Amino acid sequence: MSAAPLLEVRDLVKHYAAPRRWLQRPRPSIRAVDGVSFALERARTLALVGESGCGKTTTAKSVLRLVEPTSGSVRFEGEELLTLDAGRMRERRRDLQIIFQDPYASLNPRMTAGEIVGEPLRNFAQADGDARASAAAPAALANARGRRDRVAWLFEKVGLRAEALDRYPHEFSGGQRQRIGIARALALQPRLIVCDEPVSALDVSVQAQVINLLTDLQAEFGLAYLFVAHDLAVVRHIAHRVAVMVLGQIVEIADRDTLFSGPRHPYTELLLQAAPHPDPRRRAARALPIGEPPSPSRPPGGCRFHTRCPLAQPICRERAPTLDARPDGSPDHRVACHFR
């Protein structure tokens, strides 16, 4: 394992221009992601968690350049992705794949499951001719027979039968459709897979199967996952490190066991308290945030959480805390809070 991180994100920013009507005053931009930094090691999982609208998915899509960031740096294996031209970025996409949240909307209903999973193999095998065929798409995959054999192998890896190659997406259950999405992401043997809430649309029993599948595939192929989720039970099972986001910024980042056993930021504490407990007889008192989340187009000054924080003081409104390690804690456990 290399000492250098597989993925390094520094000061990532993504602002969306607010829609403007004729004769209407300009409106402030929507600050979906506002200065996010993190690193992801090879064969590890970093989970991005937080409430809806905090910028988790936008961060993940910005890393893949599915949306173009406003500014910042995204380095993959030491190479800056944000400055690559279209041709080089296309080559890099062999190593960067995504599993989408909705297992039905992400599949073309007019294509069979085998065609969907084989499409990346066909695209990259034919892109530069057989002379440029890579290990992920060897020359043998340029023909239909080779691709079909590879797709059948991928189906077996994700727990589907090869007989299902000629079925259409509507003929599968939700969990099976998500397995097709996972097989498609695996087709080119990537090094990094973004998992955008891959189990949130599935039944609880199926969620466990998909999470266990992702864990097994990571161990077998050495995959790195950037895992976007709001379900802390899922995060606790699959993640190695966890980053907590509030209004486009990371307010706490630590390894999984440290964060769940000793959260430092008030928002992280509230998230953990809000998670349902498996014992129905346990009814712990829960402190709730005060008021509604501020608009990402008009985030509060200072600490982004101070308008709802039970520990807020005047300094929280005046000065934004930095994401630093505390002197009495682990250097890998960083928190952005004036009092923690």
mmCIF file of N, CA, C and O in Angstrom, residues 95-133:
data_model
loop_
_atom_site.group_PDB
_atom_site.id
_atom_site.type_symbol
_atom_site.label_atom_id
_atom_site.label_comp_id
_atom_site.label_asym_id
_atom_site.label_seq_id
_atom_site.Cartn_x
_atom_site.Cartn_y
_atom_site.Cartn_z
ATOM 1 N N ASP A 95 -10.831 4.610 -13.959
ATOM 2 C CA ASP A 95 -10.496 4.370 -12.554
ATOM 3 C C ASP A 95 -11.482 5.009 -11.590
ATOM 4 O O ASP A 95 -11.355 4.838 -10.378
ATOM 5 N N LEU A 96 -12.431 5.777 -12.093
ATOM 6 C CA LEU A 96 -13.367 6.529 -11.262
ATOM 7 C C LEU A 96 -14.797 6.191 -11.677
ATOM 8 O O LEU A 96 -15.234 6.584 -12.755
ATOM 9 N N GLN A 97 -15.504 5.470 -10.841
ATOM 10 C CA GLN A 97 -16.859 5.041 -11.182
ATOM 11 C C GLN A 97 -17.822 5.447 -10.068
ATOM 12 O O GLN A 97 -17.416 5.906 -9.002
ATOM 13 N N ILE A 98 -19.129 5.280 -10.327
ATOM 14 C CA ILE A 98 -20.143 5.708 -9.372
ATOM 15 C C ILE A 98 -21.291 4.708 -9.353
ATOM 16 O O ILE A 98 -21.638 4.108 -10.382
ATOM 17 N N ILE A 99 -21.843 4.502 -8.161
ATOM 18 C CA ILE A 99 -23.076 3.742 -7.969
ATOM 19 C C ILE A 99 -24.135 4.745 -7.538
ATOM 20 O O ILE A 99 -23.981 5.410 -6.513
ATOM 21 N N PHE A 100 -25.213 4.844 -8.298
ATOM 22 C CA PHE A 100 -26.215 5.880 -8.044
ATOM 23 C C PHE A 100 -27.223 5.431 -6.989
ATOM 24 O O PHE A 100 -27.358 4.241 -6.680
ATOM 25 N N GLN A 101 -27.947 6.415 -6.470
ATOM 26 C CA GLN A 101 -28.884 6.158 -5.386
ATOM 27 C C GLN A 101 -30.094 5.346 -5.847
ATOM 28 O O GLN A 101 -30.493 4.394 -5.184
ATOM 29 N N ASP A 102 -30.678 5.722 -6.976
ATOM 30 C CA ASP A 102 -31.896 5.070 -7.446
ATOM 31 C C ASP A 102 -31.526 3.920 -8.380
ATOM 32 O O ASP A 102 -31.037 4.150 -9.489
ATOM 33 N N PRO A 103 -31.750 2.673 -7.974
ATOM 34 C CA PRO A 103 -31.309 1.552 -8.807
ATOM 35 C C PRO A 103 -32.152 1.347 -10.054
ATOM 36 O O PRO A 103 -31.796 0.530 -10.893
ATOM 37 N N TYR A 104 -33.254 2.063 -10.196
ATOM 38 C CA TYR A 104 -34.074 1.921 -11.395
ATOM 39 C C TYR A 104 -33.833 3.073 -12.362
ATOM 40 O O TYR A 104 -33.628 2.866 -13.557
ATOM 41 N N ALA A 105 -33.829 4.303 -11.846
ATOM 42 C CA ALA A 105 -33.642 5.466 -12.718
ATOM 43 C C ALA A 105 -32.251 5.493 -13.337
ATOM 44 O O ALA A 105 -32.054 6.114 -14.381
ATOM 45 N N SER A 106 -31.277 4.831 -12.734
ATOM 46 C CA SER A 106 -29.914 4.862 -13.262
ATOM 47 C C SER A 106 -29.671 3.805 -14.345
ATOM 48 O O SER A 106 -28.575 3.737 -14.892
ATOM 49 N N LEU A 107 -30.689 2.983 -14.642
ATOM 50 C CA LEU A 107 -30.550 1.943 -15.658
ATOM 51 C C LEU A 107 -31.441 2.269 -16.850
ATOM 52 O O LEU A 107 -32.596 2.666 -16.675
ATOM 53 N N ASN A 108 -30.911 2.090 -18.051
ATOM 54 C CA ASN A 108 -31.662 2.359 -19.267
ATOM 55 C C ASN A 108 -32.718 1.266 -19.465
ATOM 56 O O ASN A 108 -32.370 0.094 -19.650
ATOM 57 N N PRO A 109 -34.008 1.618 -19.425
ATOM 58 C CA PRO A 109 -35.043 0.574 -19.522
ATOM 59 C C PRO A 109 -35.100 -0.095 -20.880
ATOM 60 O O PRO A 109 -35.729 -1.154 -21.019
ATOM 61 N N ARG A 110 -34.476 0.481 -21.902
ATOM 62 C CA ARG A 110 -34.496 -0.095 -23.249
ATOM 63 C C ARG A 110 -33.313 -1.028 -23.519
ATOM 64 O O ARG A 110 -33.189 -1.571 -24.624
ATOM 65 N N MET A 111 -32.443 -1.172 -22.530
ATOM 66 C CA MET A 111 -31.287 -2.051 -22.679
ATOM 67 C C MET A 111 -31.425 -3.229 -21.731
ATOM 68 O O MET A 111 -31.976 -3.104 -20.633
ATOM 69 N N THR A 112 -30.919 -4.384 -22.141
ATOM 70 C CA THR A 112 -30.915 -5.533 -21.244
ATOM 71 C C THR A 112 -29.831 -5.331 -20.172
ATOM 72 O O THR A 112 -28.932 -4.492 -20.309
ATOM 73 N N ALA A 113 -29.929 -6.124 -19.115
ATOM 74 C CA ALA A 113 -28.942 -6.016 -18.041
ATOM 75 C C ALA A 113 -27.537 -6.288 -18.559
ATOM 76 O O ALA A 113 -26.571 -5.622 -18.163
ATOM 77 N N GLY A 114 -27.413 -7.274 -19.454
ATOM 78 C CA GLY A 114 -26.097 -7.567 -20.016
ATOM 79 C C GLY A 114 -25.545 -6.426 -20.845
ATOM 80 O O GLY A 114 -24.345 -6.136 -20.798
ATOM 81 N N GLU A 115 -26.400 -5.759 -21.597
ATOM 82 C CA GLU A 115 -25.953 -4.613 -22.388
ATOM 83 C C GLU A 115 -25.540 -3.452 -21.495
ATOM 84 O O GLU A 115 -24.575 -2.741 -21.800
ATOM 85 N N ILE A 116 -26.265 -3.261 -20.402
ATOM 86 C CA ILE A 116 -25.945 -2.166 -19.478
ATOM 87 C C ILE A 116 -24.568 -2.375 -18.857
ATOM 88 O O ILE A 116 -23.738 -1.451 -18.822
ATOM 89 N N VAL A 117 -24.306 -3.566 -18.373
ATOM 90 C CA VAL A 117 -23.017 -3.847 -17.726
ATOM 91 C C VAL A 117 -21.893 -3.900 -18.758
ATOM 92 O O VAL A 117 -20.756 -3.516 -18.474
ATOM 93 N N GLY A 118 -22.200 -4.340 -19.982
ATOM 94 C CA GLY A 118 -21.168 -4.437 -21.002
ATOM 95 C C GLY A 118 -20.871 -3.138 -21.717
ATOM 96 O O GLY A 118 -19.861 -3.041 -22.424
ATOM 97 N N GLU A 119 -21.718 -2.127 -21.528
ATOM 98 C CA GLU A 119 -21.520 -0.865 -22.248
ATOM 99 C C GLU A 119 -20.171 -0.218 -21.943
ATOM 100 O O GLU A 119 -19.491 0.253 -22.868
ATOM 101 N N PRO A 120 -19.719 -0.124 -20.674
ATOM 102 C CA PRO A 120 -18.381 0.461 -20.437
ATOM 103 C C PRO A 120 -17.273 -0.310 -21.147
ATOM 104 O O PRO A 120 -16.330 0.294 -21.657
ATOM 105 N N LEU A 121 -17.381 -1.636 -21.185
ATOM 106 C CA LEU A 121 -16.367 -2.435 -21.863
ATOM 107 C C LEU A 121 -16.337 -2.124 -23.356
ATOM 108 O O LEU A 121 -15.270 -1.996 -23.959
ATOM 109 N N ARG A 122 -17.512 -1.994 -23.952
ATOM 110 C CA ARG A 122 -17.585 -1.687 -25.377
ATOM 111 C C ARG A 122 -17.055 -0.291 -25.668
ATOM 112 O O ARG A 122 -16.294 -0.080 -26.616
ATOM 113 N N ASN A 123 -17.434 0.678 -24.832
ATOM 114 C CA ASN A 123 -17.009 2.064 -25.061
ATOM 115 C C ASN A 123 -15.498 2.207 -25.009
ATOM 116 O O ASN A 123 -14.887 2.843 -25.882
ATOM 117 N N PHE A 124 -14.867 1.627 -23.987
ATOM 118 C CA PHE A 124 -13.436 1.840 -23.818
ATOM 119 C C PHE A 124 -12.613 0.915 -24.697
ATOM 120 O O PHE A 124 -11.497 1.256 -25.073
ATOM 121 N N ALA A 125 -13.124 -0.245 -25.050
ATOM 122 C CA ALA A 125 -12.391 -1.119 -25.961
ATOM 123 C C ALA A 125 -12.355 -0.539 -27.366
ATOM 124 O O ALA A 125 -11.385 -0.710 -28.096
ATOM 125 N N GLN A 126 -13.412 0.188 -27.744
ATOM 126 C CA GLN A 126 -13.498 0.749 -29.085
ATOM 127 C C GLN A 126 -12.990 2.184 -29.159
ATOM 128 O O GLN A 126 -12.853 2.731 -30.235
ATOM 129 N N ALA A 127 -12.706 2.793 -28.011
ATOM 130 C CA ALA A 127 -12.367 4.216 -27.990
ATOM 131 C C ALA A 127 -11.113 4.516 -28.795
ATOM 132 O O ALA A 127 -11.094 5.419 -29.634
ATOM 133 N N ASP A 128 -10.037 3.755 -28.540
ATOM 134 C CA ASP A 128 -8.756 4.050 -29.171
ATOM 135 C C ASP A 128 -8.260 2.923 -30.060
ATOM 136 O O ASP A 128 -7.112 2.918 -30.481
ATOM 137 N N GLY A 129 -9.119 1.964 -30.324
ATOM 138 C CA GLY A 129 -8.680 0.832 -31.128
ATOM 139 C C GLY A 129 -8.021 -0.222 -30.264
ATOM 140 O O GLY A 129 -7.629 0.015 -29.130
ATOM 141 N N ASP A 130 -7.864 -1.410 -30.829
ATOM 142 C CA ASP A 130 -7.317 -2.517 -30.065
ATOM 143 C C ASP A 130 -5.875 -2.256 -29.628
ATOM 144 O O ASP A 130 -5.399 -2.804 -28.636
ATOM 145 N N ALA A 131 -5.151 -1.408 -30.335
ATOM 146 C CA ALA A 131 -3.757 -1.146 -29.980
ATOM 147 C C ALA A 131 -3.641 -0.429 -28.644
ATOM 148 O O ALA A 131 -2.631 -0.529 -27.969
ATOM 149 N N ARG A 132 -4.695 0.294 -28.280
ATOM 150 C CA ARG A 132 -4.665 1.027 -27.022
ATOM 151 C C ARG A 132 -5.477 0.332 -25.942
ATOM 152 O O ARG A 132 -5.727 0.892 -24.896
ATOM 153 N N ALA A 133 -5.941 -0.900 -26.189
ATOM 154 C CA ALA A 133 -6.762 -1.607 -25.208
ATOM 155 C C ALA A 133 -5.966 -1.784 -23.922
ATOM 156 O O ALA A 133 -4.816 -2.174 -23.924
#
